Tab-separated table of C-alpha atoms and ligand atoms in Angstrom:
chain	number	residue	atom	x	y	z
A	1	UNK	CA	-62.752	49.446	-142.674
A	2	UNK	CA	-65.265	48.145	-139.937
A	3	UNK	CA	-64.739	48.433	-136.509
A	4	UNK	CA	-66.977	47.799	-132.880
A	5	UNK	CA	-67.570	51.034	-133.710
A	6	UNK	CA	-69.859	49.728	-136.753
A	7	UNK	CA	-71.373	47.330	-135.184
A	8	UNK	CA	-72.708	50.025	-132.319
A	9	UNK	CA	-73.869	51.377	-134.798
A	10	UNK	CA	-75.350	48.457	-136.634
A	11	UNK	CA	-76.697	47.154	-133.622
A	12	UNK	CA	-78.814	50.880	-132.302
A	13	UNK	CA	-80.104	50.848	-136.060
A	14	UNK	CA	-81.784	47.134	-135.232
A	15	UNK	CA	-82.805	47.567	-131.882
A	16	UNK	CA	-85.013	50.773	-133.330
A	17	UNK	CA	-86.610	48.221	-135.612
A	18	UNK	CA	-87.027	45.804	-132.774
A	19	UNK	CA	-88.993	48.507	-131.027
A	20	UNK	CA	-91.057	48.774	-133.573
A	21	UNK	CA	-91.473	44.959	-134.206
A	22	UNK	CA	-92.830	44.810	-130.419
A	23	UNK	CA	-95.669	47.938	-130.791
A	24	UNK	CA	-96.691	46.135	-133.557
A	25	UNK	CA	-96.595	42.576	-132.484
A	26	UNK	CA	-98.065	43.635	-129.272
A	27	UNK	CA	-99.617	46.786	-127.546
A	28	UNK	CA	-99.564	50.494	-128.225
A	29	UNK	CA	-98.492	50.505	-124.236
A	30	UNK	CA	-95.658	47.443	-125.029
A	31	UNK	CA	-97.278	44.843	-122.939
A	32	UNK	CA	-98.073	41.272	-124.761
A	33	UNK	CA	-101.645	40.177	-123.941
A	34	UNK	CA	-102.976	37.077	-123.767
A	35	UNK	CA	-106.438	36.679	-126.206
A	36	UNK	CA	-109.919	34.705	-125.341
A	37	UNK	CA	-109.734	31.463	-125.851
A	38	UNK	CA	-113.324	30.860	-127.492
A	39	UNK	CA	-115.902	27.896	-126.245
A	40	UNK	CA	-115.092	25.267	-128.802
A	41	UNK	CA	-111.713	25.063	-128.034
A	42	UNK	CA	-112.719	25.443	-124.483
A	43	UNK	CA	-114.577	22.545	-124.269
A	44	UNK	CA	-112.650	20.572	-126.576
A	45	UNK	CA	-109.280	21.562	-126.486
A	46	UNK	CA	-109.067	22.566	-123.751
A	47	UNK	CA	-111.040	20.804	-120.495
A	48	UNK	CA	-111.540	17.808	-122.735
A	49	UNK	CA	-115.158	17.536	-122.122
A	50	UNK	CA	-117.591	18.171	-125.414
A	51	UNK	CA	-119.043	20.917	-126.460
A	52	UNK	CA	-123.157	20.476	-125.510
A	53	UNK	CA	-121.674	19.299	-122.315
A	54	UNK	CA	-120.081	22.615	-121.447
A	55	UNK	CA	-122.816	24.323	-123.069
A	56	UNK	CA	-125.157	22.237	-120.839
A	57	UNK	CA	-123.492	22.747	-116.901
A	58	UNK	CA	-123.249	26.615	-118.047
A	59	UNK	CA	-126.642	27.842	-118.493
A	60	UNK	CA	-127.386	25.412	-115.448
A	61	UNK	CA	-125.106	27.156	-112.799
A	62	UNK	CA	-125.335	31.644	-114.148
A	63	UNK	CA	-122.491	31.692	-110.839
A	64	UNK	CA	-119.472	29.896	-113.144
A	65	UNK	CA	-117.521	31.965	-115.239
A	66	UNK	CA	-119.392	33.102	-118.494
A	67	UNK	CA	-116.800	34.621	-120.538
A	68	UNK	CA	-117.777	37.664	-123.250
A	69	UNK	CA	-119.715	36.962	-126.508
A	70	UNK	CA	-117.651	39.436	-129.439
A	71	UNK	CA	-119.449	42.203	-131.112
A	72	UNK	CA	-119.281	39.791	-134.382
A	73	UNK	CA	-120.256	36.383	-132.917
A	74	UNK	CA	-122.219	33.868	-131.272
A	75	UNK	CA	-119.169	31.816	-129.144
A	76	UNK	CA	-118.566	33.108	-125.804
A	77	UNK	CA	-115.179	33.401	-124.872
A	78	UNK	CA	-113.094	32.780	-122.377
A	79	UNK	CA	-110.018	34.056	-120.760
A	80	UNK	CA	-107.772	31.660	-118.672
A	81	UNK	CA	-108.143	32.535	-114.986
A	82	UNK	CA	-112.190	31.529	-116.228
A	83	UNK	CA	-110.835	28.181	-117.407
A	84	UNK	CA	-109.244	27.506	-114.083
A	85	UNK	CA	-112.190	29.039	-112.093
A	86	UNK	CA	-114.462	25.741	-114.830
A	87	UNK	CA	-111.140	23.537	-114.118
A	88	UNK	CA	-111.896	23.716	-110.033
A	89	UNK	CA	-115.337	23.983	-109.875
A	90	UNK	CA	-116.768	21.582	-112.375
A	91	UNK	CA	-116.849	17.805	-112.172
A	92	UNK	CA	-117.460	15.105	-115.626
A	93	UNK	CA	-118.569	12.120	-115.177
A	94	UNK	CA	-117.452	12.472	-112.215
A	95	UNK	CA	-114.104	12.620	-113.008
A	96	UNK	CA	-111.897	16.032	-111.607
A	97	UNK	CA	-110.717	18.659	-114.605
A	98	UNK	CA	-107.694	19.326	-112.838
A	99	UNK	CA	-104.070	18.049	-114.025
A	100	UNK	CA	-103.089	15.513	-112.008
A	101	UNK	CA	-99.695	16.736	-109.468
A	102	UNK	CA	-98.688	14.317	-106.854
A	103	UNK	CA	-98.914	14.487	-103.112
A	104	UNK	CA	-95.879	16.080	-101.541
A	105	UNK	CA	-93.333	16.572	-104.188
A	106	UNK	CA	-92.328	19.787	-104.964
A	107	UNK	CA	-92.658	20.701	-108.719
A	108	UNK	CA	-90.830	19.243	-111.446
A	109	UNK	CA	-88.047	20.452	-113.126
A	110	UNK	CA	-87.604	20.379	-117.129
A	111	UNK	CA	-84.683	21.313	-119.602
A	112	UNK	CA	-84.676	21.428	-122.586
A	113	UNK	CA	-80.854	21.496	-123.509
A	114	UNK	CA	-78.983	20.635	-126.928
A	115	UNK	CA	-75.689	22.646	-127.723
A	116	UNK	CA	-76.880	22.366	-131.105
A	117	UNK	CA	-77.613	25.915	-131.938
A	118	UNK	CA	-81.540	26.500	-133.443
A	119	UNK	CA	-82.528	23.066	-132.439
A	120	UNK	CA	-85.661	24.135	-131.510
A	121	UNK	CA	-85.000	24.364	-127.850
A	122	UNK	CA	-86.682	27.433	-127.646
A	123	UNK	CA	-90.055	26.748	-129.188
A	124	UNK	CA	-90.361	23.546	-127.633
A	125	UNK	CA	-90.118	25.281	-124.277
A	126	UNK	CA	-92.278	28.326	-125.406
A	127	UNK	CA	-95.057	26.067	-125.773
A	128	UNK	CA	-94.904	22.652	-123.701
A	129	UNK	CA	-95.264	25.750	-120.745
A	130	UNK	CA	-98.122	27.552	-122.515
A	131	UNK	CA	-99.597	23.783	-123.995
A	132	UNK	CA	-98.844	23.107	-119.433
A	133	UNK	CA	-100.828	26.159	-118.382
A	134	UNK	CA	-103.525	25.115	-120.466
A	135	UNK	CA	-103.414	22.075	-119.410
A	136	UNK	CA	-104.087	23.859	-115.763
A	137	UNK	CA	-100.566	23.041	-114.518
A	138	UNK	CA	-99.133	27.000	-112.980
A	139	UNK	CA	-95.159	27.263	-113.855
A	140	UNK	CA	-91.939	28.478	-114.350
A	141	UNK	CA	-89.704	29.168	-116.958
A	142	UNK	CA	-86.471	30.213	-116.750
A	143	UNK	CA	-84.582	31.611	-119.682
A	144	UNK	CA	-80.511	30.223	-119.487
A	145	UNK	CA	-79.860	32.188	-122.423
A	146	UNK	CA	-78.534	35.803	-123.005
A	147	UNK	CA	-79.744	35.654	-126.447
A	148	UNK	CA	-83.409	35.776	-124.264
A	149	UNK	CA	-85.870	34.684	-127.364
A	150	UNK	CA	-88.182	32.672	-124.008
A	151	UNK	CA	-88.446	36.253	-122.351
A	152	UNK	CA	-88.837	38.330	-125.255
A	153	UNK	CA	-91.259	35.501	-126.320
A	154	UNK	CA	-93.075	35.980	-123.402
A	155	UNK	CA	-92.961	39.787	-123.542
A	156	UNK	CA	-89.583	40.959	-121.877
A	157	UNK	CA	-87.901	42.705	-122.706
A	158	UNK	CA	-86.359	44.962	-120.348
A	159	UNK	CA	-85.154	42.816	-117.832
A	160	UNK	CA	-81.390	44.591	-115.907
A	161	UNK	CA	-78.855	41.371	-115.413
A	162	UNK	CA	-78.755	41.095	-111.602
A	163	UNK	CA	-82.733	39.557	-112.144
A	164	UNK	CA	-81.322	36.839	-114.467
A	165	UNK	CA	-79.441	32.970	-113.934
A	166	UNK	CA	-76.357	36.006	-113.452
A	167	UNK	CA	-77.534	36.927	-109.962
A	168	UNK	CA	-78.510	33.947	-109.092
A	169	UNK	CA	-75.609	32.707	-108.924
A	170	UNK	CA	-73.771	35.425	-107.479
A	171	UNK	CA	-76.129	36.032	-104.754
A	172	UNK	CA	-75.429	31.972	-104.207
A	173	UNK	CA	-71.454	32.834	-104.630
A	174	UNK	CA	-71.983	34.782	-101.712
A	175	UNK	CA	-74.392	32.968	-99.238
A	176	UNK	CA	-72.439	30.290	-99.904
A	177	UNK	CA	-68.941	32.193	-99.520
A	178	UNK	CA	-70.483	33.285	-95.757
A	179	UNK	CA	-71.896	29.191	-94.873
A	180	UNK	CA	-68.151	28.321	-95.282
A	181	UNK	CA	-66.636	30.752	-93.626
A	182	UNK	CA	-68.881	30.145	-90.589
A	183	UNK	CA	-68.476	27.021	-90.923
A	184	UNK	CA	-64.288	27.133	-90.911
A	185	UNK	CA	-65.318	29.817	-88.053
A	186	UNK	CA	-67.119	27.221	-85.819
A	187	UNK	CA	-65.053	24.008	-86.732
A	188	UNK	CA	-63.586	22.535	-84.123
A	189	UNK	CA	-59.956	22.070	-84.707
A	190	UNK	CA	-58.701	25.203	-82.822
A	191	UNK	CA	-56.665	26.753	-85.329
A	192	UNK	CA	-58.813	29.043	-86.716
A	193	UNK	CA	-59.116	28.134	-90.658
A	194	UNK	CA	-58.557	30.750	-93.608
A	195	UNK	CA	-61.542	32.366	-94.098
A	196	UNK	CA	-62.208	33.270	-97.383
A	197	UNK	CA	-63.361	36.887	-99.050
A	198	UNK	CA	-64.909	38.482	-102.088
A	199	UNK	CA	-63.927	41.329	-103.504
A	200	UNK	CA	-66.599	44.277	-102.523
A	201	UNK	CA	-67.718	44.436	-106.549
A	202	UNK	CA	-69.683	41.371	-106.183
A	203	UNK	CA	-70.524	42.073	-102.404
A	204	UNK	CA	-71.908	44.958	-102.566
A	205	UNK	CA	-73.837	44.733	-105.196
A	206	UNK	CA	-76.326	44.293	-103.499
A	207	UNK	CA	-77.797	40.466	-104.200
A	208	UNK	CA	-77.277	39.570	-100.879
A	209	UNK	CA	-80.653	41.000	-99.767
A	210	UNK	CA	-82.939	40.379	-102.988
A	211	UNK	CA	-85.690	36.971	-102.325
A	212	UNK	CA	-86.030	34.773	-104.195
A	213	UNK	CA	-89.338	36.403	-105.633
A	214	UNK	CA	-87.172	39.595	-107.026
A	215	UNK	CA	-86.165	37.008	-109.694
A	216	UNK	CA	-89.092	35.959	-111.398
A	217	UNK	CA	-91.487	37.898	-112.927
A	218	UNK	CA	-95.534	37.584	-114.117
A	219	UNK	CA	-95.719	37.152	-117.634
A	220	UNK	CA	-99.050	37.707	-119.361
A	221	UNK	CA	-100.800	34.138	-118.396
A	222	UNK	CA	-101.710	34.443	-114.840
A	223	UNK	CA	-100.153	30.938	-114.691
A	224	UNK	CA	-96.730	31.474	-115.596
A	225	UNK	CA	-94.373	33.456	-113.990
A	226	UNK	CA	-90.354	34.055	-116.052
A	227	UNK	CA	-87.178	34.187	-114.485
A	228	UNK	CA	-86.194	35.508	-117.539
A	229	UNK	CA	-82.965	36.167	-119.198
A	230	UNK	CA	-80.892	39.383	-120.564
A	231	UNK	CA	-77.883	39.985	-123.610
A	232	UNK	CA	-76.075	41.569	-120.635
A	233	UNK	CA	-76.254	37.953	-119.177
A	234	UNK	CA	-73.598	36.778	-122.105
A	235	UNK	CA	-70.836	37.782	-119.925
A	236	UNK	CA	-71.811	35.068	-117.117
A	237	UNK	CA	-69.665	33.422	-118.517
A	238	UNK	CA	-66.938	35.065	-117.641
A	239	UNK	CA	-67.224	36.253	-114.235
A	240	UNK	CA	-68.599	32.623	-112.944
A	241	UNK	CA	-65.318	31.692	-113.991
A	242	UNK	CA	-63.490	34.597	-112.127
A	243	UNK	CA	-65.514	33.377	-109.475
A	244	UNK	CA	-64.644	29.586	-109.411
A	245	UNK	CA	-61.522	31.590	-108.521
A	246	UNK	CA	-61.693	33.770	-105.837
A	247	UNK	CA	-64.063	30.577	-104.308
A	248	UNK	CA	-62.666	27.052	-105.551
A	249	UNK	CA	-65.030	25.742	-103.709
A	250	UNK	CA	-67.915	26.998	-104.498
A	251	UNK	CA	-70.321	24.232	-106.568
A	252	UNK	CA	-70.951	26.759	-108.836
A	253	UNK	CA	-73.291	24.510	-110.869
A	254	UNK	CA	-75.038	24.030	-108.303
A	255	UNK	CA	-76.249	28.062	-108.066
A	256	UNK	CA	-80.055	28.055	-109.378
A	257	UNK	CA	-80.725	23.947	-108.052
A	258	UNK	CA	-80.162	25.537	-104.448
A	259	UNK	CA	-82.142	28.692	-105.419
A	260	UNK	CA	-85.515	26.504	-106.805
A	261	UNK	CA	-85.198	23.980	-102.910
A	262	UNK	CA	-85.773	27.871	-101.105
A	263	UNK	CA	-88.814	28.059	-102.697
A	264	UNK	CA	-92.226	26.560	-101.203
A	265	UNK	CA	-92.821	23.264	-102.407
A	266	UNK	CA	-95.661	23.464	-103.906
A	267	UNK	CA	-95.857	27.004	-105.884
A	268	UNK	CA	-95.510	25.478	-109.400
A	269	UNK	CA	-96.229	22.035	-110.743
A	270	UNK	CA	-93.825	22.267	-113.542
A	271	UNK	CA	-90.405	24.566	-114.537
A	272	UNK	CA	-89.234	24.734	-117.652
A	273	UNK	CA	-85.385	25.528	-118.160
A	274	UNK	CA	-84.943	26.851	-121.558
A	275	UNK	CA	-80.932	26.791	-122.381
A	276	UNK	CA	-78.513	27.619	-124.522
A	277	UNK	CA	-77.352	26.668	-127.169
A	278	UNK	CA	-73.547	26.025	-125.108
A	279	UNK	CA	-72.186	23.700	-122.859
A	280	UNK	CA	-71.653	26.672	-120.035
A	281	UNK	CA	-71.838	27.649	-116.930
A	282	UNK	CA	-75.248	28.869	-117.449
A	283	UNK	CA	-76.649	24.998	-119.029
A	284	UNK	CA	-74.494	23.430	-116.514
A	285	UNK	CA	-77.057	24.984	-113.739
A	286	UNK	CA	-79.821	24.353	-115.654
A	287	UNK	CA	-78.640	20.241	-116.360
A	288	UNK	CA	-77.807	19.755	-112.061
A	289	UNK	CA	-80.812	21.703	-111.618
A	290	UNK	CA	-83.049	19.078	-114.482
A	291	UNK	CA	-84.799	16.806	-112.778
A	292	UNK	CA	-85.749	15.673	-116.116
A	293	UNK	CA	-83.390	15.828	-119.265
A	294	UNK	CA	-85.392	17.089	-123.462
A	295	UNK	CA	-83.088	16.664	-126.302
A	296	UNK	CA	-84.654	18.470	-128.972
A	297	UNK	CA	-82.430	17.859	-132.554
A	298	UNK	CA	-83.599	18.945	-135.769
A	299	UNK	CA	-83.932	15.427	-138.290
A	300	UNK	CA	-80.980	15.589	-140.003
A	301	UNK	CA	-77.428	14.080	-140.261
A	302	UNK	CA	-75.915	16.852	-139.370
A	303	UNK	CA	-78.309	17.247	-135.982
A	304	UNK	CA	-77.670	13.787	-134.868
A	305	UNK	CA	-74.203	14.133	-135.657
A	306	UNK	CA	-74.044	17.191	-133.301
A	307	UNK	CA	-76.661	15.463	-130.805
A	308	UNK	CA	-74.146	12.610	-129.829
A	309	UNK	CA	-71.100	15.487	-129.238
A	310	UNK	CA	-73.426	17.225	-127.087
A	311	UNK	CA	-74.223	13.615	-124.543
A	312	UNK	CA	-70.820	13.217	-124.767
A	313	UNK	CA	-69.025	15.617	-123.378
A	314	UNK	CA	-72.762	16.891	-121.069
A	315	UNK	CA	-71.616	13.386	-119.790
A	316	UNK	CA	-67.497	14.581	-118.948
A	317	UNK	CA	-68.915	17.729	-117.720
A	318	UNK	CA	-71.763	15.796	-115.095
A	319	UNK	CA	-68.520	13.504	-114.124
A	320	UNK	CA	-66.272	16.060	-113.661
A	321	UNK	CA	-68.330	17.736	-111.341
A	322	UNK	CA	-68.053	14.276	-109.158
A	323	UNK	CA	-64.260	16.025	-107.357
A	324	UNK	CA	-66.709	18.629	-104.967
A	325	UNK	CA	-68.436	15.140	-103.462
A	326	UNK	CA	-68.207	15.905	-100.019
A	327	UNK	CA	-67.137	19.944	-100.120
A	328	UNK	CA	-70.447	20.436	-99.852
A	329	UNK	CA	-72.619	20.039	-96.123
A	330	UNK	CA	-74.653	16.486	-96.431
A	331	UNK	CA	-77.811	15.840	-97.288
A	332	UNK	CA	-77.742	19.011	-99.536
A	333	UNK	CA	-76.828	17.448	-103.283
A	334	UNK	CA	-76.386	14.342	-104.146
A	335	UNK	CA	-73.570	13.898	-107.004
A	336	UNK	CA	-73.032	11.906	-109.018
A	337	UNK	CA	-76.575	13.798	-110.872
A	338	UNK	CA	-78.909	11.677	-111.756
A	339	UNK	CA	-81.891	12.306	-114.456
A	340	UNK	CA	-85.236	10.585	-113.209
A	341	UNK	CA	-84.997	10.529	-116.871
A	342	UNK	CA	-83.635	11.142	-119.707
A	343	UNK	CA	-85.862	12.178	-123.893
A	344	UNK	CA	-84.727	13.341	-127.116
A	345	UNK	CA	-87.248	15.018	-129.495
A	346	UNK	CA	-87.088	15.122	-133.796
A	347	UNK	CA	-88.024	18.803	-134.194
A	348	UNK	CA	-88.703	20.468	-137.444
A	349	UNK	CA	-89.556	16.839	-138.731
A	350	UNK	CA	-91.030	15.744	-141.748
A	351	UNK	CA	-93.801	12.627	-142.435
A	352	UNK	CA	-92.866	13.072	-146.471
A	353	UNK	CA	-89.242	13.215	-145.899
A	354	UNK	CA	-87.423	10.042	-146.238
A	355	UNK	CA	-84.326	11.198	-144.187
A	356	UNK	CA	-86.744	12.454	-141.718
A	357	UNK	CA	-88.063	8.621	-141.006
A	358	UNK	CA	-84.452	7.067	-141.597
A	359	UNK	CA	-83.223	10.119	-138.516
A	360	UNK	CA	-85.753	8.902	-136.490
A	361	UNK	CA	-85.486	5.053	-136.532
A	362	UNK	CA	-81.372	5.687	-136.579
A	363	UNK	CA	-82.256	7.735	-133.361
A	364	UNK	CA	-84.946	4.623	-131.632
A	365	UNK	CA	-82.138	2.567	-132.747
A	366	UNK	CA	-79.341	4.434	-130.786
A	367	UNK	CA	-81.174	5.603	-127.871
A	368	UNK	CA	-82.376	3.257	-126.719
A	369	UNK	CA	-86.267	3.813	-127.065
A	370	UNK	CA	-85.674	7.583	-125.562
A	371	UNK	CA	-86.546	8.842	-128.784
A	372	UNK	CA	-90.115	10.960	-128.397
A	373	UNK	CA	-92.958	9.343	-130.532
A	374	UNK	CA	-94.877	12.685	-132.070
A	375	UNK	CA	-91.849	14.513	-133.374
A	376	UNK	CA	-92.676	18.213	-133.548
A	377	UNK	CA	-93.132	18.534	-137.256
A	378	UNK	CA	-92.366	21.229	-139.318
A	379	UNK	CA	-94.858	23.892	-139.564
A	380	UNK	CA	-95.534	26.994	-141.205
A	381	UNK	CA	-97.619	28.306	-138.259
A	382	UNK	CA	-94.047	28.419	-136.017
A	383	UNK	CA	-92.671	30.306	-138.763
A	384	UNK	CA	-95.393	32.744	-138.727
A	385	UNK	CA	-96.182	32.888	-135.111
A	386	UNK	CA	-92.700	33.294	-134.396
A	387	UNK	CA	-93.481	36.176	-136.554
A	388	UNK	CA	-95.648	36.749	-134.091
A	389	UNK	CA	-93.622	36.484	-131.251
A	390	UNK	CA	-95.992	33.848	-129.396
A	391	UNK	CA	-96.488	30.430	-129.846
A	392	UNK	CA	-99.374	28.716	-131.886
A	393	UNK	CA	-101.799	28.564	-128.329
A	394	UNK	CA	-101.048	32.345	-128.176
A	395	UNK	CA	-102.870	33.392	-131.897
A	396	UNK	CA	-106.819	33.560	-132.303
A	397	UNK	CA	-106.872	30.810	-135.236
A	398	UNK	CA	-108.645	32.985	-137.160
A	399	UNK	CA	-105.686	35.160	-137.889
A	400	UNK	CA	-104.724	32.229	-139.985
A	401	UNK	CA	-105.676	29.170	-142.341
A	402	UNK	CA	-108.347	26.999	-140.327
A	403	UNK	CA	-106.216	24.009	-140.602
A	404	UNK	CA	-102.184	25.539	-140.807
A	405	UNK	CA	-103.362	26.927	-137.439
A	406	UNK	CA	-104.854	22.633	-136.559
A	407	UNK	CA	-102.073	21.014	-137.706
A	408	UNK	CA	-99.966	23.095	-135.841
A	409	UNK	CA	-101.444	22.571	-132.911
A	410	UNK	CA	-101.764	19.323	-133.342
A	411	UNK	CA	-98.434	18.140	-133.369
A	412	UNK	CA	-97.614	20.683	-130.230
A	413	UNK	CA	-100.406	19.360	-128.446
A	414	UNK	CA	-99.558	15.462	-128.508
A	415	UNK	CA	-96.185	16.226	-128.357
A	416	UNK	CA	-96.814	17.684	-125.262
A	417	UNK	CA	-99.621	14.984	-124.658
A	418	UNK	CA	-96.325	12.101	-124.742
A	419	UNK	CA	-94.066	15.202	-122.283
A	420	UNK	CA	-96.920	14.788	-119.815
A	421	UNK	CA	-96.703	10.862	-119.607
A	422	UNK	CA	-93.052	11.111	-118.973
A	423	UNK	CA	-93.592	14.278	-116.155
A	424	UNK	CA	-95.916	12.436	-114.181
A	425	UNK	CA	-93.479	9.392	-114.132
A	426	UNK	CA	-90.700	11.010	-113.230
A	427	UNK	CA	-92.369	13.042	-110.353
A	428	UNK	CA	-93.565	9.833	-108.922
A	429	UNK	CA	-89.552	9.285	-108.614
A	430	UNK	CA	-89.095	12.920	-106.002
A	431	UNK	CA	-88.281	12.455	-103.264
A	432	UNK	CA	-91.062	13.360	-100.891
A	433	UNK	CA	-91.435	16.943	-98.334
A	434	UNK	CA	-91.204	17.022	-95.013
B	1	LIG	N1	-91.710	23.250	-136.062
B	1	LIG	C1	-91.518	24.027	-136.708
B	1	LIG	N2	-92.276	24.121	-137.856
B	1	LIG	C2	-90.642	25.575	-138.035
B	1	LIG	N3	-89.858	26.270	-137.741
B	1	LIG	C3	-89.980	26.049	-137.279
B	1	LIG	C4	-90.031	24.743	-135.975
B	1	LIG	N4	-89.241	24.285	-134.805
B	1	LIG	C5	-88.563	25.947	-134.332
B	1	LIG	N5	-88.703	26.454	-135.310
B	1	LIG	C6	-88.138	27.991	-136.508
B	1	LIG	O1	-86.734	27.133	-135.879
B	1	LIG	C7	-85.713	28.344	-135.758
B	1	LIG	C8	-84.805	28.010	-134.356
B	1	LIG	O2	-85.795	27.828	-133.042
B	1	LIG	P1	-85.144	28.171	-131.756
B	1	LIG	O3	-85.167	29.269	-131.614
B	1	LIG	O4	-86.316	27.378	-130.935
B	1	LIG	O5	-83.840	27.366	-131.513
B	1	LIG	P2	-83.022	26.904	-130.758
B	1	LIG	O6	-82.402	25.561	-130.356
B	1	LIG	O7	-83.433	27.430	-129.376
B	1	LIG	O8	-82.316	28.198	-130.997
B	1	LIG	P3	-80.794	28.417	-130.059
B	1	LIG	O9	-79.285	27.137	-130.299
B	1	LIG	O10	-80.167	29.460	-130.595
B	1	LIG	O11	-81.288	29.060	-128.606
B	1	LIG	C9	-86.682	29.866	-135.112
B	1	LIG	O12	-86.437	30.491	-135.924
B	1	LIG	C10	-88.282	28.976	-135.290
B	1	LIG	O13	-89.142	29.661	-135.940
B	2	LIG	MG1	-83.310	29.255	-128.140
């Protein structure tokens, strides 16, 4: 016989192991840290300038950040803050090294979503966040998945559930209910409209008083912040169903979108959502808040099958939302939901595999040219870097064969470059900030 207590016992064993792995991986203080980047990486891979040009500039101006020399070598190693200072201060051939950002626009929001488990969502979200930060962008990552893969790989493991997307949703329910009650009281009809009352279990949690920034945690990357998730946030799916019952007019799917709208427009450049492998309250919030949808999929037939049913179900779920038309103040929420762009991205792709190539042309045909042309290749480096709870960008190339590291980095770089191109186009479509 095997009951819930046995499961709890197994979990306790496993948690001990997890703690040990984190200790071995990060540092004795369990704090994840970001490595420095070599002058070779800074020149060729990050700032994309000739190595000797960079060396010359650094020699000519000692006030520029000079990095650190490691005892065993001649290369200099730079922190991301130093790299960003170089980016701001240097111009090469009169070209600014800052990444393009359209004027008067808020940050672009991109959801990495598919309900197929293991499609590569978290891997893509993590690598795009890191690639974008190395590209000079300020990134906010939002973990919508109670599996919390993204939060754990960004080094955040002890998270209280009120500081997750669930907290944002419950806070939104309280605020929206208050707004509706105030509007009902203010109605000029003469007969006061009924007031909605939320139970003390919700109103007394102190969520109402949380400020926007309380949900945002710094990471070891100076230009990446995270709204994390945790296992306890799994009950958000049950709780949200109950919340909808308490206030059926609450536009539950727009909670995160409203939350993000309240951030200063220039606080971040990119907001990246990692979604759970399900269509539920959390993923609907992610998708609704997103300007752009990136749908990763493995290159096999079953993954294609499942991606097809994902877009079908998503389409139905988005259509259902149109019943909320007219329920929110004019101009605050637009229905039906329209994305600036939707793209598919093949992951774990093997160029030499006939089936993968055949699936790629099938994807290309069926999804009307919306399939990213640079798939993420299957690479042992990702399995290995996964073991270190890190992205390929975080792994020091001296810790694996240079070729393996380089190949993995190239595949993510290419996929990111392509993403960046679509992102620029999507960004230009956003409305100007007032
Ligand atoms: N390009 C790749 N090469 C090799 N392994 C990969 C690659 N991409 C992802 N993986 C591995 O596949 C597994 C699933 O990836 P990931 O966690 O990113 O998927 P997911 O879609 O987020 O899963 P879930 O639906 O559970 O959230 C992980 O072990 C990851 O290391
Ligand atoms: Mg995941």
